XYZ file of C-alpha atoms in Angstrom:
677
model
C -15.940 91.772 -35.370
C -14.209 91.040 -38.627
C -16.604 88.172 -39.296
C -19.630 90.507 -39.281
C -17.970 93.379 -41.130
C -16.834 91.265 -44.077
C -20.265 90.768 -45.722
C -21.042 94.513 -45.776
C -17.983 95.399 -47.879
C -18.018 95.701 -51.633
C -15.872 93.364 -53.668
C -12.893 95.673 -53.948
C -12.854 96.268 -50.211
C -13.092 92.564 -49.647
C -10.125 91.956 -51.935
C -8.010 94.541 -50.116
C -8.945 93.109 -46.712
C -8.229 89.572 -47.915
C -4.834 90.589 -49.233
C -3.994 92.160 -45.874
C -5.085 88.991 -44.066
C -3.155 86.836 -46.515
C -0.029 88.919 -45.991
C -0.450 88.610 -42.234
C -0.914 84.867 -42.579
C 2.196 84.490 -44.734
C 4.228 86.584 -42.313
C 3.040 84.543 -39.377
C 3.568 81.326 -41.348
C 7.308 81.904 -41.460
C 7.380 82.657 -37.751
C 5.773 79.335 -36.825
C 7.495 75.959 -36.415
C 7.010 73.078 -38.849
C 4.023 71.523 -37.034
C 2.157 74.842 -36.917
C 2.944 75.587 -40.570
C 1.257 72.351 -41.633
C -1.799 73.396 -39.717
C -2.226 76.657 -41.671
C -1.544 75.388 -45.196
C -5.161 74.457 -46.006
C -6.824 77.628 -44.547
C -4.338 79.847 -46.400
C -5.093 78.168 -49.722
C -8.846 78.467 -49.137
C -8.422 82.183 -48.431
C -6.429 82.739 -51.631
C -9.070 80.908 -53.694
C -11.827 83.017 -52.173
C -10.021 86.280 -52.915
C -9.560 85.315 -56.565
C -13.265 84.580 -56.788
C -14.249 88.048 -55.463
C -12.678 90.065 -58.288
C -15.543 89.822 -60.783
C -18.444 89.973 -58.332
C -20.599 93.173 -58.522
C -20.823 95.407 -55.430
C -23.761 94.702 -53.156
C -25.149 97.108 -50.589
C -27.498 94.559 -49.039
C -26.642 92.777 -45.845
C -25.612 89.315 -46.801
C -25.116 86.476 -44.325
C -21.479 85.577 -43.872
C -20.313 82.639 -45.998
C -19.172 79.588 -43.974
C -15.739 79.545 -45.571
C -15.234 83.229 -44.720
C -16.194 82.597 -41.143
C -13.466 79.908 -40.997
C -10.991 82.259 -42.690
C -11.837 85.076 -40.351
C -11.342 82.921 -37.299
C -8.039 81.694 -38.710
C -6.866 85.237 -39.341
C -7.819 86.322 -35.831
C -5.903 83.358 -34.355
C -2.855 84.047 -36.550
C -2.890 87.695 -35.606
C -3.067 86.839 -31.907
C -0.120 84.459 -32.165
C 1.802 87.021 -34.164
C 1.059 89.673 -31.539
C 2.311 87.440 -28.722
C 5.504 86.516 -30.553
C 6.093 90.138 -31.503
C 5.527 91.214 -27.902
C 7.986 88.629 -26.630
C 10.634 89.588 -29.163
C 10.126 93.250 -28.359
C 10.362 92.428 -24.693
C 13.649 90.686 -25.256
C 15.012 93.544 -27.393
C 14.134 95.995 -24.660
C 15.741 93.890 -21.951
C 19.276 95.024 -22.792
C 20.676 98.514 -22.421
C 23.161 100.283 -24.598
C 25.943 99.010 -22.334
C 24.762 95.430 -22.789
C 23.408 95.211 -19.256
C 20.044 93.639 -18.637
C 17.063 95.729 -17.760
C 14.266 94.778 -15.421
C 11.363 93.404 -17.406
C 7.953 92.805 -15.859
C 7.339 89.052 -15.578
C 11.034 88.176 -15.935
C 12.371 89.621 -12.711
C 15.100 87.609 -11.006
C 15.435 85.238 -13.978
C 18.794 86.472 -15.266
C 21.945 84.639 -14.154
C 25.164 86.720 -14.456
C 27.288 83.531 -14.330
C 25.628 81.953 -17.356
C 24.459 85.188 -19.011
C 21.009 83.577 -19.568
C 17.457 83.977 -18.364
C 16.190 81.159 -16.087
C 12.815 80.444 -17.663
C 12.074 77.795 -15.001
C 10.495 80.638 -13.080
C 8.520 81.849 -16.043
C 4.925 80.925 -16.627
C 5.856 78.254 -19.258
C 7.961 76.242 -16.740
C 5.814 76.767 -13.684
C 3.338 74.161 -14.969
C 2.553 70.892 -13.186
C 3.792 69.039 -16.288
C 7.335 67.714 -16.376
C 8.917 69.551 -19.317
C 12.423 70.621 -20.174
C 14.672 72.037 -22.853
C 17.667 70.057 -24.011
C 20.711 71.017 -26.000
C 20.241 69.326 -29.441
C 23.890 68.220 -29.590
C 24.770 66.657 -26.239
C 21.255 66.733 -24.804
C 22.366 68.847 -21.843
C 19.606 70.381 -19.730
C 18.865 74.031 -20.565
C 15.642 74.459 -18.648
C 13.467 72.250 -16.453
C 10.044 72.698 -14.943
C 9.619 72.707 -11.198
C 7.521 69.525 -11.422
C 10.321 67.771 -13.267
C 12.924 68.932 -10.752
C 10.836 67.611 -7.870
C 10.288 64.317 -9.674
C 13.983 63.789 -10.510
C 15.331 65.124 -7.196
C 17.840 67.536 -8.747
C 17.728 71.319 -8.919
C 17.982 73.159 -12.205
C 21.598 74.082 -11.451
C 22.416 70.407 -10.924
C 20.568 69.361 -14.045
C 22.386 71.869 -16.253
C 25.555 69.922 -15.704
C 23.982 66.656 -16.861
C 23.030 65.078 -20.131
C 19.569 63.592 -20.265
C 21.179 60.255 -21.161
C 23.052 60.299 -17.824
C 19.887 59.520 -15.882
C 18.625 56.884 -18.329
C 19.118 53.231 -17.387
C 22.082 51.822 -19.297
C 19.901 49.185 -20.952
C 17.550 51.891 -22.310
C 20.105 54.510 -23.382
C 20.156 53.381 -26.987
C 16.353 53.633 -27.139
C 16.408 57.111 -25.564
C 19.173 58.248 -27.929
C 17.190 56.935 -30.892
C 14.124 58.916 -29.726
C 16.084 62.158 -29.433
C 17.666 61.687 -32.840
C 14.296 60.894 -34.419
C 12.963 64.159 -33.016
C 15.843 66.028 -34.602
C 15.286 64.302 -37.958
C 11.469 64.312 -38.059
C 10.487 67.224 -35.848
C 9.016 65.063 -33.085
C 9.157 61.629 -31.519
C 6.391 60.394 -29.250
C 5.513 57.605 -26.894
C 8.914 56.093 -26.045
C 9.007 54.484 -22.582
C 12.420 54.307 -20.907
C 13.759 53.655 -17.437
C 15.586 56.346 -15.486
C 17.268 56.675 -12.111
C 16.340 59.634 -9.886
C 18.710 61.407 -7.536
C 17.788 58.885 -4.810
C 18.692 55.995 -7.179
C 15.028 55.083 -7.378
C 14.168 53.469 -10.719
C 11.286 55.041 -12.608
C 9.564 54.475 -15.919
C 8.776 57.555 -17.982
C 7.049 58.187 -21.281
C 9.291 60.447 -23.371
C 7.719 62.823 -25.932
C 10.221 65.059 -27.765
C 9.571 67.990 -30.086
C 12.080 70.057 -32.047
C 12.120 73.867 -31.733
C 13.689 76.158 -34.378
C 15.235 79.638 -34.222
C 14.713 82.609 -36.626
C 17.426 81.227 -38.843
C 15.407 77.969 -39.172
C 18.055 75.972 -37.306
C 17.284 73.796 -34.310
C 17.470 75.903 -31.176
C 16.607 73.170 -28.629
C 14.575 70.026 -27.947
C 11.460 70.315 -25.862
C 10.828 67.142 -23.848
C 7.670 66.231 -22.032
C 8.035 63.492 -19.408
C 5.195 61.445 -17.947
C 5.658 59.161 -14.953
C 4.306 55.759 -16.046
C 5.985 53.683 -13.325
C 2.708 52.517 -11.875
C 1.308 51.951 -15.342
C 4.321 49.809 -16.342
C 4.120 47.919 -13.072
C 0.433 47.362 -13.663
C 1.110 46.227 -17.218
C 3.875 43.937 -15.982
C 1.555 42.558 -13.351
C -1.075 42.198 -16.021
C 1.360 40.301 -18.224
C 2.348 38.072 -15.307
C -1.273 37.461 -14.448
C -2.053 36.908 -18.104
C 0.827 34.443 -18.373
C -0.311 32.706 -15.198
C -3.844 32.689 -16.517
C -2.606 31.330 -19.847
C -0.645 28.615 -18.094
C -3.580 27.872 -15.834
C -5.802 27.733 -18.878
C -3.339 25.399 -20.618
C -3.191 23.269 -17.484
C -6.958 23.291 -17.340
C -7.094 22.248 -20.982
C -4.588 19.491 -20.291
C -6.539 18.338 -17.255
C -9.758 18.483 -19.234
C -8.085 16.472 -21.989
C -6.844 13.907 -19.490
C -10.219 13.911 -17.801
C -11.877 13.316 -21.133
C -9.459 10.483 -21.826
C -10.226 9.038 -18.400
C -13.923 9.432 -19.046
C -13.545 7.772 -22.441
C -11.448 5.016 -20.880
C -13.911 4.582 -18.030
C -16.794 4.592 -20.468
C -15.063 1.966 -22.598
C -14.237 -0.070 -19.496
C -17.781 0.304 -18.208
C -19.426 -0.549 -21.509
C -17.170 -3.478 -22.437
C -16.395 -4.925 -19.003
C -16.843 -8.695 -18.685
C -19.324 -8.041 -15.874
C -22.801 -6.592 -16.326
C -23.279 -3.156 -14.694
C -26.624 -1.520 -14.081
C -28.170 1.081 -11.748
C -31.596 1.184 -10.125
C -33.490 4.221 -8.889
C -35.562 4.345 -5.711
C -38.508 2.828 -7.590
C -36.303 -0.155 -8.592
C -36.340 0.836 -12.254
C -33.193 0.406 -14.354
C -31.782 3.866 -15.144
C -28.451 2.831 -16.686
C -26.699 -0.302 -17.909
C -23.625 -1.247 -19.887
C -23.325 -2.892 -23.277
C -22.371 -6.257 -21.743
C -25.774 -6.579 -20.085
C -27.548 -5.815 -23.352
C -25.390 -8.334 -25.207
C -25.885 -11.041 -22.587
C -29.662 -10.665 -22.496
C -29.845 -9.952 -26.265
C -31.968 -6.855 -25.675
C -31.893 -3.169 -26.711
C -31.601 -0.178 -24.420
C -35.242 0.707 -25.052
C -36.215 -2.693 -23.668
C -34.115 -2.207 -20.516
C -33.890 1.475 -19.536
C -36.690 2.791 -17.257
C -38.112 -0.717 -16.975
C -38.664 -2.424 -13.589
C -35.859 -4.702 -12.511
C -38.324 -7.561 -11.952
C -38.793 -7.829 -15.716
C -35.325 -9.362 -15.916
C -36.253 -12.163 -13.563
C -37.530 -15.556 -14.545
C -41.166 -16.053 -13.537
C -40.579 -18.478 -10.622
C -37.969 -16.207 -9.052
C -39.967 -12.981 -8.821
C -41.393 -13.887 -5.448
C -37.907 -14.835 -4.295
C -36.691 -11.289 -4.914
C -38.439 -10.006 -1.785
C -35.879 -11.415 0.633
C -32.827 -9.778 -1.033
C -34.799 -6.511 -1.321
C -35.554 -6.359 2.413
C -31.964 -7.217 3.300
C -30.742 -4.670 0.766
C -32.752 -1.811 2.267
C -31.593 -2.725 5.760
C -27.873 -3.380 5.165
C -27.268 -1.111 2.104
C -25.329 -3.944 0.427
C -26.276 -7.461 -0.536
C -25.185 -10.363 -2.730
C -27.471 -13.005 -4.122
C -27.914 -15.402 -6.978
C -31.013 -15.388 -9.142
C -32.155 -16.603 -12.577
C -32.689 -14.098 -15.416
C -34.608 -14.666 -18.607
C -33.012 -13.733 -21.946
C -35.021 -12.384 -24.872
C -35.099 -15.865 -26.456
C -36.560 -17.350 -23.277
C -33.310 -18.996 -22.132
C -32.760 -18.970 -18.354
C -29.315 -18.020 -17.054
C -27.963 -18.030 -13.505
C -26.708 -14.597 -12.401
C -24.695 -13.633 -9.335
C -25.419 -10.026 -8.252
C -23.617 -7.681 -5.860
C -25.411 -4.392 -5.123
C -24.836 -1.358 -2.878
C -27.081 1.597 -2.068
C -26.117 5.258 -2.558
C -27.921 7.652 -0.183
C -28.031 11.449 0.038
C -27.214 13.455 3.229
C -30.841 13.020 4.307
C -30.426 9.224 4.110
C -32.739 9.057 1.143
C -31.982 6.508 -1.548
C -30.427 8.085 -4.639
C -29.768 4.923 -6.612
C -28.342 1.433 -6.333
C -25.155 0.332 -8.075
C -25.250 -3.291 -9.182
C -22.742 -5.721 -10.688
C -23.975 -8.952 -12.228
C -22.022 -11.934 -13.501
C -23.353 -14.743 -15.648
C -22.391 -17.866 -13.673
C -24.379 -20.371 -15.693
C -21.281 -21.953 -17.232
C -19.398 -21.835 -13.947
C -22.238 -23.560 -12.094
C -22.400 -26.227 -14.773
C -18.626 -26.750 -14.615
C -18.706 -26.813 -10.822
C -21.376 -29.499 -10.892
C -19.405 -31.439 -13.480
C -16.193 -31.003 -11.481
C -17.948 -32.226 -8.369
C -19.116 -35.322 -10.214
C -15.621 -35.930 -11.587
C -14.077 -35.417 -8.138
C -16.435 -37.981 -6.742
C -15.508 -40.334 -9.562
C -11.815 -39.606 -9.035
C -12.180 -40.199 -5.323
C -13.718 -43.564 -5.998
C -10.947 -44.304 -8.514
C -8.259 -43.267 -6.004
C -9.846 -45.435 -3.372
C -9.909 -48.349 -5.794
C -6.297 -47.655 -6.791
C -5.191 -47.504 -3.193
C -6.939 -50.774 -2.572
C -5.264 -52.271 -5.635
C -1.868 -50.997 -4.499
C -2.355 -52.477 -1.080
C -3.433 -55.730 -2.622
C -0.442 -55.586 -4.988
C 1.957 -54.888 -2.144
C 0.445 -57.719 -0.190
C 0.662 -59.947 -3.241
C 4.313 -59.034 -3.829
C 5.096 -59.617 -0.189
C 3.306 -62.933 -0.081
C 4.711 -64.121 -3.370
C 8.208 -62.992 -2.457
C 7.951 -64.590 0.946
C 6.498 -67.820 -0.459
C 9.123 -68.017 -3.196
C 12.026 -67.689 -0.801
C 11.636 -71.129 0.743
C 11.722 -73.149 -2.517
C 14.438 -70.825 -3.778
C 16.564 -71.463 -0.683
C 16.003 -75.185 -1.233
C 17.071 -74.878 -4.862
C 20.236 -73.020 -3.910
C 21.061 -75.413 -1.063
C 20.602 -78.608 -3.096
C 22.538 -77.088 -5.974
C 25.427 -76.554 -3.600
C 25.061 -80.094 -2.305
C 24.976 -81.438 -5.848
C 28.163 -79.591 -6.738
C 29.978 -80.664 -3.559
C 28.849 -84.296 -3.372
C 28.670 -85.200 -7.061
C 30.956 -82.625 -8.572
C 33.632 -85.186 -9.342
C 31.187 -87.184 -11.400
C 30.390 -84.182 -13.641
C 32.578 -83.170 -16.416
C 33.572 -79.563 -16.811
C 30.462 -78.703 -18.781
C 28.203 -80.256 -16.135
C 29.885 -78.341 -13.317
C 29.505 -75.137 -15.381
C 25.771 -75.768 -15.726
C 25.412 -76.285 -11.993
C 27.289 -73.054 -11.325
C 24.925 -71.244 -13.732
C 22.008 -72.661 -11.791
C 23.446 -71.491 -8.464
C 24.213 -67.944 -9.786
C 20.764 -67.579 -11.340
C 19.130 -68.740 -8.132
C 21.092 -66.239 -6.074
C 20.212 -63.378 -8.496
C 16.585 -64.424 -8.309
C 16.810 -64.362 -4.496
C 18.333 -60.841 -4.659
C 15.522 -59.671 -6.915
C 12.885 -61.125 -4.606
C 14.504 -59.321 -1.676
C 14.532 -56.106 -3.751
C 10.839 -56.508 -4.450
C 10.198 -56.990 -0.755
C 12.172 -53.860 0.039
C 10.324 -51.917 -2.631
C 6.939 -52.974 -1.272
C 8.040 -51.937 2.188
C 9.740 -48.659 1.083
C 6.463 -46.793 0.767
C 5.337 -47.873 4.219
C 6.442 -46.041 7.334
C 7.441 -48.478 10.045
C 6.905 -46.028 12.901
C 5.911 -42.424 13.511
C 8.033 -39.610 12.069
C 10.705 -38.414 14.482
C 13.580 -35.891 14.335
C 16.410 -37.541 12.400
C 19.899 -36.095 12.722
C 21.391 -36.733 9.280
C 24.889 -36.362 10.745
C 24.344 -39.303 13.121
C 22.631 -41.285 10.379
C 25.686 -40.931 8.091
C 27.877 -42.120 10.964
C 25.786 -45.276 11.298
C 25.889 -45.910 7.540
C 29.658 -45.443 7.599
C 29.947 -48.175 10.185
C 27.806 -50.498 8.084
C 29.925 -49.822 4.994
C 33.316 -49.966 6.726
C 34.339 -53.156 4.899
C 33.438 -51.694 1.469
C 35.262 -48.459 2.337
C 38.410 -50.366 3.232
C 38.197 -52.537 0.122
C 37.819 -49.496 -2.191
C 40.293 -47.329 -0.298
C 37.533 -44.727 -0.275
C 36.727 -41.628 1.740
C 33.353 -40.283 2.909
C 33.485 -36.578 3.864
C 30.800 -34.318 5.371
C 31.635 -30.958 3.845
C 28.893 -28.777 5.396
C 26.764 -28.988 8.553
C 23.844 -31.365 8.155
C 20.280 -30.678 9.274
C 17.764 -32.463 11.440
C 14.944 -33.741 9.233
C 11.470 -35.089 9.985
C 11.072 -38.729 8.941
C 11.425 -42.472 9.487
C 14.932 -43.322 10.729
C 15.007 -46.839 9.222
C 13.751 -45.789 5.789
C 16.123 -42.823 5.626
C 19.020 -45.078 6.672
C 18.102 -47.401 3.804
C 17.948 -44.371 1.421
C 21.377 -42.945 2.275
C 22.932 -46.441 2.352
C 21.846 -47.026 -1.258
C 23.159 -43.602 -2.377
C 26.540 -43.999 -0.633
C 26.953 -47.590 -1.940
C 26.285 -46.365 -5.511
C 28.878 -43.602 -5.065
C 31.488 -46.176 -4.028
C 30.477 -49.036 -6.364
C 30.226 -47.041 -9.613
C 33.637 -45.463 -9.097
C 36.840 -46.401 -10.920
C 38.888 -43.570 -9.459
C 42.096 -44.519 -7.711
C 40.894 -42.631 -4.622
C 37.083 -42.827 -4.530
C 35.515 -39.953 -2.633
C 31.918 -39.239 -1.603
C 30.937 -35.855 -0.124
C 27.765 -35.166 1.847
C 26.448 -31.687 2.597
C 23.542 -29.260 2.681
C 22.645 -26.961 -0.208
C 22.605 -23.260 0.642
C 18.942 -22.060 0.438
C 20.019 -19.124 -1.753
C 21.439 -21.614 -4.279
C 18.579 -24.107 -4.062
C 16.608 -22.425 -6.866
C 19.560 -22.734 -9.212
C 19.752 -26.522 -9.123
C 18.853 -28.847 -11.969
C 15.682 -28.916 -14.045
C 13.833 -30.885 -11.375
C 14.579 -28.418 -8.617
C 12.219 -25.790 -7.375
C 12.267 -22.297 -8.797
C 12.784 -19.226 -6.607
C 9.029 -18.759 -6.478
C 8.478 -22.341 -5.316
C 11.095 -22.602 -2.567
C 9.491 -23.908 0.628
C 11.235 -22.855 3.830
C 9.975 -26.105 5.397
C 12.300 -28.222 3.246
C 16.053 -28.709 3.125
C 18.143 -30.163 0.281
C 20.989 -32.598 0.987
C 23.510 -33.559 -1.693
C 25.647 -36.729 -2.120
C 28.472 -36.022 -4.578
C 30.993 -38.613 -5.863
C 33.914 -38.652 -8.307
C 32.769 -41.820 -10.058
C 31.991 -42.754 -13.666
C 29.054 -40.372 -13.999
C 25.694 -40.792 -15.721
C 24.634 -39.659 -19.177
C 21.847 -37.005 -18.931
C 19.761 -39.218 -21.198
C 19.304 -41.682 -18.308
C 18.722 -39.226 -15.440
C 15.068 -40.270 -15.244
C 15.511 -43.945 -16.203
C 17.798 -44.861 -13.303
C 14.951 -44.339 -10.793
C 12.851 -47.099 -12.404
C 12.779 -50.628 -10.963
C 15.361 -53.088 -12.343
C 16.635 -50.554 -14.915
C 20.384 -51.091 -15.273
C 22.864 -49.097 -17.365
C 25.605 -51.740 -17.146
C 25.876 -55.533 -17.458
C 26.035 -57.888 -14.508
C 29.653 -58.673 -15.347
C 30.588 -54.956 -15.145
C 28.771 -54.095 -11.944
C 26.796 -56.360 -9.627
C 23.310 -55.515 -8.462
C 19.640 -55.782 -9.329
C 19.025 -52.164 -10.416
C 16.410 -51.653 -7.679
C 18.409 -49.466 -5.269
C 17.512 -46.029 -6.736
C 13.908 -47.090 -7.317
C 13.635 -48.034 -3.630
C 15.312 -44.730 -2.651
C 12.924 -42.719 -4.818
C 9.920 -44.418 -3.236
C 11.262 -43.689 0.264
C 11.766 -39.992 -0.571
C 8.270 -39.657 -2.023
C 6.802 -41.387 1.021
C 8.373 -38.541 3.051
C 6.832 -35.894 0.777
C 10.202 -34.989 -0.717
C 11.953 -35.236 -4.070
C 15.112 -36.757 -5.475
C 17.039 -36.010 -8.671
C 20.532 -36.231 -10.122
C 22.949 -33.960 -11.977
C 25.771 -35.702 -13.798
C 27.642 -36.298 -17.013
C 29.882 -39.190 -18.126
C 33.321 -39.356 -16.412
C 32.487 -36.278 -14.317
C 30.975 -37.903 -11.237
C 27.385 -37.637 -10.091
C 25.529 -35.480 -7.544
C 22.263 -36.752 -6.077
C 19.964 -34.225 -4.414
C 17.453 -35.270 -1.761
C 14.869 -32.782 -0.582
C 13.315 -33.631 2.791
C 11.121 -31.827 5.295
C 12.899 -30.037 8.132
C 12.146 -31.027 11.675
C 9.496 -28.578 12.970
C 11.074 -25.936 15.204
C 8.376 -26.340 17.846
C 9.472 -29.980 18.245
C 13.198 -29.393 18.138
C 14.858 -26.077 19.059
C 16.190 -24.023 16.185
C 19.673 -24.101 17.721
C 19.664 -27.912 17.415
C 18.596 -28.118 13.768
C 22.123 -28.036 12.320
C 25.060 -30.132 13.597
C 28.224 -28.179 12.661
C 30.658 -31.133 13.073
C 32.027 -32.620 9.827
C 32.913 -36.316 9.728
C 35.679 -37.937 7.681
C 36.002 -41.713 7.298
C 39.418 -42.833 6.008
C 40.734 -46.000 4.463
C 41.216 -47.926 7.680
C 37.849 -46.762 9.019
C 39.361 -44.531 11.710
C 37.962 -41.086 12.473
C 40.039 -37.944 11.957
C 40.560 -36.430 15.433
C 40.084 -32.875 14.092
C 36.555 -33.809 12.909
C 35.439 -36.222 15.598
C 31.776 -36.982 16.118
């Protein structure tokens, strides 16, 4: 009504009405709280400016349309007046609620809200605290409950009477109390504090999340009367946000894992691509029409062609002209068996023909239709040439080996014949030299007898060398078939043969470990071990010569000297026997030389012999497919190792392979009863 009356008034009437409205606004302004005061600052200033502008305007009797700013002012005045009326009514209601004797009177709308115990009205039953919102009033000092809405009481599980004995901080989770206290203090300092989320515990100890919005309320004396708190249950929202964060974190981790996998996949793809493109083999794929749809760089390099010359071109273009008809057979086999290998000639860009080995396999779809063929090709031109050359050389080597074998046989026969034919005149020379010395020795002077003795000694050495040559020619020949040879029994026989030498040297031969049963020629092996035992006794200046015979533990076999097998080369079909003495030893410089024919390390005056014993032994061992070597140093004795083939278990039972009875031969040649054979 005021909005339509204002334009009909003259300027003076407008000024008076504006002053009245301004006075009402100012009065109401001081009755409002800080937030509401800020709201009315701008409209009040606009009204004052408008009133000052009306003073000098002439009166107008015409009906003027209301100015927009006056419409806003009028609405503001009406709203201010309404709020002022409500506040005045409430204050008047309160002033009329007490009698002269300070007893409360019944007031409509506030019945049954007065509590004689506390002397206060319970506004929880008033219209302001009957709302569905969770609101309360708190003491601004200790934050004790003053009032609480029914909705809040139901949410927390406490009645108003129970809440009035609590501080709001009592129900806040201990980890969030500082945050809640900060919010309440900010409201006191700033007039309001909004949007703080804290955790609380209800009467049933159920944890809840609430959004806390606090506003400050002031009394007539402009001091803080209480804090008005508005609570919002955001438990589900927080749970949803937490779940969202968890899901986001999981998604982030999954995304990181996916990125990592993609990175690794890309690396694998790059590695596969590099392997595919630069592989030593040529890779290519054919479609159902037998056109090349993919190939690697090796194929292009080998054929000296570009991708444009290869891709989408028929496979037959790679073939040499004469071989195109020959491709039909592999094709038919390929379609039938899904995999095929064949060799065919290809033509390079320069016309050169190369031999290619190809392996191909078909890839079919679920309907058994051909998708493509995966092919691997290898240039075997050089290999074929080398194979042909190797075959020619093998044939040549075979002929050479045959010739060499024939020469060796002829040489052995020659040595045997010559040695045999030389023995008769040599025996005659020795015999007549003896006769000459016996029958005519008195006629010779000392020098003549010395010359005859030289002749006899030289003849005998020559006879020994001829016999050594005969033995050497026979050493590589097996007299009979290979049979199981018990090395223990063989050593016993050799001991008997050497009994006189053992007695003369005061020596001892001891078997220190069980000896095996080997597969070989008894006579040749007897000759071998006789030579080794004789050397151990002959080249020995020890007061008590000793020779030990035993078997090397297989676990220690790989650790023997430089000529022994490594751990990777150990053959379970062989056994190693050692002959160890305490003699003069051998310098490592001569470990290979001593196995050569007639190679002596000492003069004839120092030690007798022809120097053929170890050469004969080496030839015997090699004829049995074994090996022989020595480990020694000067004045530290020598150990000879002989590696021979075990007797096959199917011929001789495994329980009979080793003979666990050591043998000791003493000075007089008698056998120790505790180690009897």
